[in-house]
Short mmCIF file of C-alpha atoms in Angstrom, two decimals:
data_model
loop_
_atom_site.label_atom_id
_atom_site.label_comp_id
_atom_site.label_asym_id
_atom_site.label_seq_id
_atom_site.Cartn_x
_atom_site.Cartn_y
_atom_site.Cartn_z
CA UNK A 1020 123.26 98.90 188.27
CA UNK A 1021 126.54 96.78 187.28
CA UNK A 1022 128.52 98.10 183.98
CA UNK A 1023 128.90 95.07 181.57
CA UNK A 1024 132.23 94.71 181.12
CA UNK A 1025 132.63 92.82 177.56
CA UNK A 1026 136.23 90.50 178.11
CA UNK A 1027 138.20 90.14 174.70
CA UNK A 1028 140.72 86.95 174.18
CA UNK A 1029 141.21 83.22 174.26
CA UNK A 1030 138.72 80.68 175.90
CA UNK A 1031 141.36 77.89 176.08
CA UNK A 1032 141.55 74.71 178.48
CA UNK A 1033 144.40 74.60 180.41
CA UNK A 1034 146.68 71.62 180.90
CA UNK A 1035 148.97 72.73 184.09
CA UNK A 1036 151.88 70.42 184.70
CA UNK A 1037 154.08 70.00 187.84
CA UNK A 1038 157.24 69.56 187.06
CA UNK A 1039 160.55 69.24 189.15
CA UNK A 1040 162.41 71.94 186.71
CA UNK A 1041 161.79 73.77 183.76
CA UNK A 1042 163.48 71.68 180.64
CA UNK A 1043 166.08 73.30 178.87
CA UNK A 1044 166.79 72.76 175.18
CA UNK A 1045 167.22 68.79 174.46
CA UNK A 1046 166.59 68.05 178.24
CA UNK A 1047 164.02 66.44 179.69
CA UNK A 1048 162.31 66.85 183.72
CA UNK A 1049 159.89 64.53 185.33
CA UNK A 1050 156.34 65.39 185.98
CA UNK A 1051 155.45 65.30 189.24
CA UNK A 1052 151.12 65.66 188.33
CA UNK A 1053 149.01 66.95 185.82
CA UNK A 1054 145.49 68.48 185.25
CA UNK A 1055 143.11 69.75 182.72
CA UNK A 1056 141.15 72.97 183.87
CA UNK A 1057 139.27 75.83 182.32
CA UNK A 1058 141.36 78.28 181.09
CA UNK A 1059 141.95 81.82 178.91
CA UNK A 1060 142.87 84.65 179.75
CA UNK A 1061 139.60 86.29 178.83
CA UNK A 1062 136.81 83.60 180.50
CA UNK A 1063 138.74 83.67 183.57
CA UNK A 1064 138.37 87.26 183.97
CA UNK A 1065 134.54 87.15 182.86
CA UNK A 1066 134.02 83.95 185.42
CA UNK A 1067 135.53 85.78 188.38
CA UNK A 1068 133.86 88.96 187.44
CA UNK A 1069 130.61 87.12 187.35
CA UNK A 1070 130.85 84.93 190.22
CA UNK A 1071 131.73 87.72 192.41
CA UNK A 1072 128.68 89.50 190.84
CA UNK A 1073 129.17 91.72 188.24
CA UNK A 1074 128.19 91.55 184.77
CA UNK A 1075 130.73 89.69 182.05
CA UNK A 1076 130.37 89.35 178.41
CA UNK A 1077 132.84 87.03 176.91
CA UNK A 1078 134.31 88.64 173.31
CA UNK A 1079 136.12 85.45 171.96
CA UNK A 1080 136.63 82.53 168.88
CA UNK A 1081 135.46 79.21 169.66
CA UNK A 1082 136.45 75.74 168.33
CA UNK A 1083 133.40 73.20 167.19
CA UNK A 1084 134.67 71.21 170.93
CA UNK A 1085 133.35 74.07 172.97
CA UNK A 1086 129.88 72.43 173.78
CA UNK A 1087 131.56 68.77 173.75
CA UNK A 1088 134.28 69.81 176.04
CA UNK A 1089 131.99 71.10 178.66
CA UNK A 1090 133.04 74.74 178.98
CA UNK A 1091 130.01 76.21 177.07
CA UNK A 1092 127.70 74.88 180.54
CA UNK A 1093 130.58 76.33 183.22
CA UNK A 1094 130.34 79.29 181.69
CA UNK A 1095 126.78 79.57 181.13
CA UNK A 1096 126.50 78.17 184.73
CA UNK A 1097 128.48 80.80 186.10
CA UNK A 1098 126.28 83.44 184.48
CA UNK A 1099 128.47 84.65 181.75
CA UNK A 1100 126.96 86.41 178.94
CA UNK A 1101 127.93 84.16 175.78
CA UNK A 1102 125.61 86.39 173.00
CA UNK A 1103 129.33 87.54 171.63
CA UNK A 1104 131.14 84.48 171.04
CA UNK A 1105 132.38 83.34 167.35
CA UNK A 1106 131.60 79.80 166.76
CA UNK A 1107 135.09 78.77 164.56
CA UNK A 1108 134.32 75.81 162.05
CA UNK A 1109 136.89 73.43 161.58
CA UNK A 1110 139.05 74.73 164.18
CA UNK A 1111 139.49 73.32 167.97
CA UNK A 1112 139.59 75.53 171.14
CA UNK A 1113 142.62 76.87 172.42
CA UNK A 1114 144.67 74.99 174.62
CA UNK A 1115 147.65 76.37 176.62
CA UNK A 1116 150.03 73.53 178.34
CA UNK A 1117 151.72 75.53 181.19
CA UNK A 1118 154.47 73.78 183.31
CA UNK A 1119 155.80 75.06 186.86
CA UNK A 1120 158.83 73.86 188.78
CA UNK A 1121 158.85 73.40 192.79
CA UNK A 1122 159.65 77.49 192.44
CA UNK A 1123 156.69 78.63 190.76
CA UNK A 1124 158.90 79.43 187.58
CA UNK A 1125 156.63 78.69 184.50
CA UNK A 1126 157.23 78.12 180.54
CA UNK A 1127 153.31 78.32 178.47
CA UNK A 1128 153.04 76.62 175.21
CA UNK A 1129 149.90 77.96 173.64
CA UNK A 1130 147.82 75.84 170.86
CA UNK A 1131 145.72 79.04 169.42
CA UNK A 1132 143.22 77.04 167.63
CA UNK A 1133 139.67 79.04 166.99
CA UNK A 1134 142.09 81.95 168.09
CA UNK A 1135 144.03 81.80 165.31
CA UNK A 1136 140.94 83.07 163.61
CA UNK A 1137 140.64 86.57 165.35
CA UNK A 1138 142.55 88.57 163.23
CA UNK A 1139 139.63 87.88 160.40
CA UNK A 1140 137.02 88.60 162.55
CA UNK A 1141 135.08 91.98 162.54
CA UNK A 1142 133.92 93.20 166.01
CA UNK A 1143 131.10 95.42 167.24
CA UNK A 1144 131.55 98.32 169.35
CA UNK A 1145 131.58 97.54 173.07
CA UNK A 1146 130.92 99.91 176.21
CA UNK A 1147 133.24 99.42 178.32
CA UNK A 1148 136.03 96.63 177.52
CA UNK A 1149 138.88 94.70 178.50
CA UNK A 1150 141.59 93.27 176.26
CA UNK A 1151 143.02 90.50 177.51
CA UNK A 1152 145.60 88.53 176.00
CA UNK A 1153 144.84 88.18 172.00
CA UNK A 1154 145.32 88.56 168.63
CA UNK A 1155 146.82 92.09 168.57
CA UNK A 1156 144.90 92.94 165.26
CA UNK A 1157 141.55 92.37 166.69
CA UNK A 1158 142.42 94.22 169.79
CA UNK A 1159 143.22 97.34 167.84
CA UNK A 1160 140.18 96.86 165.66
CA UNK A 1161 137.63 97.15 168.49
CA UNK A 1162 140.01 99.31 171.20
CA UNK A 1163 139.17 102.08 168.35
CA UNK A 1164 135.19 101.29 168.50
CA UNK A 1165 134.47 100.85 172.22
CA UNK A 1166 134.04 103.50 175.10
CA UNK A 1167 136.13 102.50 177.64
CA UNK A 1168 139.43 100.38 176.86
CA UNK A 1169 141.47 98.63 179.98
CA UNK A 1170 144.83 96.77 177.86
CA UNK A 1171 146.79 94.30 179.16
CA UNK A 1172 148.76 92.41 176.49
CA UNK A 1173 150.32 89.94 178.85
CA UNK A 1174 152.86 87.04 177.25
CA UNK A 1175 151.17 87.36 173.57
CA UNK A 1176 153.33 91.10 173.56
CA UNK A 1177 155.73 89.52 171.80
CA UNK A 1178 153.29 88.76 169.01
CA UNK A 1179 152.35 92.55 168.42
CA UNK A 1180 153.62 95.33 165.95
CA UNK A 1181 154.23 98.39 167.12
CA UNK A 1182 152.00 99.98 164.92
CA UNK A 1183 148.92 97.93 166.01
CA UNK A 1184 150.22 98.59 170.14
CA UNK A 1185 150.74 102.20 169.63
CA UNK A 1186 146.96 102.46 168.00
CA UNK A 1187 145.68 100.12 171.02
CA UNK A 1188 147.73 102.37 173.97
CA UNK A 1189 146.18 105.75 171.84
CA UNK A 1190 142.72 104.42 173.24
CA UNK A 1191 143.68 102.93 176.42
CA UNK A 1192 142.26 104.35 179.72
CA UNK A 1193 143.76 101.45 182.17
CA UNK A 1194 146.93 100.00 181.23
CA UNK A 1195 147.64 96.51 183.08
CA UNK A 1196 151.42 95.08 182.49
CA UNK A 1197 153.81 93.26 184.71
CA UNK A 1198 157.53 94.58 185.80
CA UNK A 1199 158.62 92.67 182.30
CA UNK A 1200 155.45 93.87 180.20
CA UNK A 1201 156.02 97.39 181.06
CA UNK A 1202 159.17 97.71 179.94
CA UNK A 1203 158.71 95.44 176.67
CA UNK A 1204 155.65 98.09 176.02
CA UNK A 1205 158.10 101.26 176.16
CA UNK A 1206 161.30 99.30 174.22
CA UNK A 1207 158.75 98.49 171.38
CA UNK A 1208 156.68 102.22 171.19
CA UNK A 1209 160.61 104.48 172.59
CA UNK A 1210 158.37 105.72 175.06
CA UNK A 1211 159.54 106.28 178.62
CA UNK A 1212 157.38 104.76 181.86
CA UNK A 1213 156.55 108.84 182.14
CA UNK A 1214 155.39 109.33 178.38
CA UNK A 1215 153.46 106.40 178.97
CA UNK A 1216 151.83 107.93 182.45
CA UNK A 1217 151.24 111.00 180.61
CA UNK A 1218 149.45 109.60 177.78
CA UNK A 1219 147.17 106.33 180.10
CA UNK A 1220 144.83 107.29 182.57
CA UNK A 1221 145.58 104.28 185.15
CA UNK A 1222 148.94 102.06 185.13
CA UNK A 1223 148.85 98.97 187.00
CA UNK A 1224 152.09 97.48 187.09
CA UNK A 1225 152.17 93.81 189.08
CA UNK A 1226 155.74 92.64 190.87
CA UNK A 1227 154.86 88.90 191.73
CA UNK A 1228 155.58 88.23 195.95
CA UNK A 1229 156.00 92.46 195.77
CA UNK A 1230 152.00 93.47 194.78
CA UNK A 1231 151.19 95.88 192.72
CA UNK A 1232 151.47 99.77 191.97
CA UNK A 1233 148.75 102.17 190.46
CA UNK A 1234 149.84 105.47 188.61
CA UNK A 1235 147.13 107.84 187.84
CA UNK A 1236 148.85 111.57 186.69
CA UNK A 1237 151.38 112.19 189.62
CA UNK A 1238 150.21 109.74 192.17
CA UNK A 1239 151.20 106.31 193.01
CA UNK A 1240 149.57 103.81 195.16
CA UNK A 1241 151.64 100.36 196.42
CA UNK A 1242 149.17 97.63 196.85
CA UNK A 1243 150.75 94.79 199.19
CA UNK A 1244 149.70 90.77 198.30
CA UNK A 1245 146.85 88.95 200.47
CA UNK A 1246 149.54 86.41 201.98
CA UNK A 1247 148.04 83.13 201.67
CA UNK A 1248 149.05 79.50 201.76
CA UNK A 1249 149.77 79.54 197.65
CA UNK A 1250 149.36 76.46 195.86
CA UNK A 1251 148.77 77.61 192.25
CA UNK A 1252 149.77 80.79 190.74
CA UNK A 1253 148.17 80.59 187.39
CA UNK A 1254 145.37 82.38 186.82
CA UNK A 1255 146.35 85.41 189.71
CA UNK A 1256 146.78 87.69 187.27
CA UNK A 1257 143.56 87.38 185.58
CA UNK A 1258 141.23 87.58 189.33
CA UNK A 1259 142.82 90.48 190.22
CA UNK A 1260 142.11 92.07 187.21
CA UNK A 1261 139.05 91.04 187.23
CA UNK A 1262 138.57 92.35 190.74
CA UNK A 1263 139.98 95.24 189.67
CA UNK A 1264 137.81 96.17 187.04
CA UNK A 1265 134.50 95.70 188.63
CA UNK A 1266 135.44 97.80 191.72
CA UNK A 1267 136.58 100.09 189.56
CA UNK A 1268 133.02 100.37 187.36
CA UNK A 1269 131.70 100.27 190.85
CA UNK A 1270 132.89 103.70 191.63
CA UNK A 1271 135.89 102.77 194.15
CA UNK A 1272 138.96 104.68 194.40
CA UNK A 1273 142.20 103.03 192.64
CA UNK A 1274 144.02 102.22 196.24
CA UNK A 1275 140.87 100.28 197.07
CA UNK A 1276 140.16 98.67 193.37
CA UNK A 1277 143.80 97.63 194.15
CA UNK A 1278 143.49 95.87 197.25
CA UNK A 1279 140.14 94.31 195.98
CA UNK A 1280 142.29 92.62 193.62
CA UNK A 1281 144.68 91.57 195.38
CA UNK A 1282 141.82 90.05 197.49
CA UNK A 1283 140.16 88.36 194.87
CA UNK A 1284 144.10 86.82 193.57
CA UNK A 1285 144.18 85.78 196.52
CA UNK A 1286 141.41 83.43 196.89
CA UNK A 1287 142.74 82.27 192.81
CA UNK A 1288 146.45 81.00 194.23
CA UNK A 1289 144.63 78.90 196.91
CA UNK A 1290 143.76 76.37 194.60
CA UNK A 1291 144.48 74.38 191.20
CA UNK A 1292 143.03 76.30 188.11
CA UNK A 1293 141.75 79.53 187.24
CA UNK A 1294 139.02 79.18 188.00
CA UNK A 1295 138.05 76.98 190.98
CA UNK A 1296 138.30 78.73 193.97
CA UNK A 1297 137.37 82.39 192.90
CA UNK A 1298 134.70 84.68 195.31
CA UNK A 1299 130.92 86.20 195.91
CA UNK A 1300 131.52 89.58 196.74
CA UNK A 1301 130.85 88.85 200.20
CA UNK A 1302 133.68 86.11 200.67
CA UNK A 1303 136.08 88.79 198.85
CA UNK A 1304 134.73 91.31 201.68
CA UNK A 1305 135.05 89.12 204.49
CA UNK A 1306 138.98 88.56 203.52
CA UNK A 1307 139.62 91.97 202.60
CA UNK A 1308 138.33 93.79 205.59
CA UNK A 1309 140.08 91.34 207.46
CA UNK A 1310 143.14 92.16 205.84
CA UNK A 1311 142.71 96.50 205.03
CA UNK A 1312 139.80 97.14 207.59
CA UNK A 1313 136.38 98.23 206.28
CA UNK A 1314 135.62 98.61 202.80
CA UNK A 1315 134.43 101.75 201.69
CA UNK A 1316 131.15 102.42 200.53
CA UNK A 1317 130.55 102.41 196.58
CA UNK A 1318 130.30 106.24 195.05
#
């Protein structure tokens, strides 16, 4: 039987702009198109993990919108367990307005909204957890309570103190960082990419076009990209990790939780949003056995 994995951070909708450059202070760029889409860090991993099978429980503040705006039904729809949401009076949900230029470079603006609210909040302990991008106090609140902590602070890093990051890496048994995050984490805590090893379980550290690399003790595994025709990046980051995680609560070894990502980012790029064209389990199967030949048998 499935592990839940409870999914901390922001339920936000997403505005994603086209653009034909990134504006630089006191310019201004034309927009090429515009959509609004489901968003957060945290309810896309919980939709891909539940749409591809596995169990999701979405940790995460709420504005009084969420049932106007239509996301309470996708996510109930999808089968995401809601039971630890915080309803957030007199606040709005999070909104993040991300812009990309013709080469995928892309500037966020984040509205934080009910998230603003998280460091107040007091959380229950969880089983197994993920802590996605958030409100660093909260994550160090229940990374100290729960069983099993995956981490990956993303682009709110640069909101954390070192004192809360160095409490939330203490407990952390899968690290998740890109090139940039990784070596923000050891500038901010002095510690070196090997302290770090030495002290986390699993590393996963993401290089764009490049794929990814595990670290677990001495070993390292390079996980190459699903090469697809790309249309959207956003939101790549979150299915893999979402991929990720369930193979990993499914018993897989970390080479093939890696490429199971990379499958299931793969399927995320294809199309515009988060979370529109994300996998069953058998669609992820189908493309990753075509791609890494037959996938091993759960332990």
């Amino acid at each position: 039987m499935d592990r839940i994995i409870s999914v901390v951070g922001h339920t936000a909708l997403d505005y994603i702009v086209d653009v034909e450059n990134i504006a630089g202070k006191n310019e201004s760029s034309p927009v090429i198109d515009y959509e609004e889409y489901p968003g957060g860090g945290a309810a896309n991993i919980a939709v891909a993990i539940a749409k591809l099978g596995g169990k999701s429980q979405l940790i995460s503040p709420v504005g009084t919108d969420f049932s106007s705006s239509g996301y309470e039904k996708l996510l109930k729809d999808a089968g995401v367990d809601l039971s630890r949401l915080y309803v957030i009076e007199d606040q709005k949900i999070s909104k993040a307005f991300i812009f990309t230029d013709r080469e995928d470079n892309q500037t966020t603006y984040f509205y934080w909204g009910a998230s603003s609210k998280f460091k107040e909040l007091e959380p229950e302990p969880a089983d197994f957890v993920h802590l996605a991008t958030a409100d660093c106090v909260y994550n160090a609140k229940i990374a100290q309570v729960s069983g099993f902590v995956s981490f990956d602070p993303g682009q709110d890093l640069v909101t954390y103190s070192k004192e809360n990051l160095e409490i939330i890496l203490s407990h952390t048994d899968i690290l998740f960082a890109n090139r940039h995050e990784i070596r923000r984490v050891s500038e901010m805590t002095g510690m070196s990419f090997s302290e770090l090893k030495a002290m986390i379980d699993v590393i996963v550290v993401t290089y764009d076009s490049e794929g990814s690399r595990i670290y677990r003790g001495g070993e390292e595994w390079a996980i190459p990209v699903v090469s697809v025709k790309a249309l959207d990046p956003t939101g790549a980051g979150d299915a893999y990790r979402a991929g990720f995680l369930l193979a990993y609560t499914r018993g897989y070894s970390l080479p093939t939780c890696g490429k199971i990502g990379s499958t299931v980012a793969s399927f995320a790029v294809q199309t515009k949003g988060c979370q529109t064209g994300l996998p069953s389990w058998d669609e992820m199967k189908s493309r990753y056995e075509a791609n890494f030949g037959t996938l091993e048998e759960e332990i």
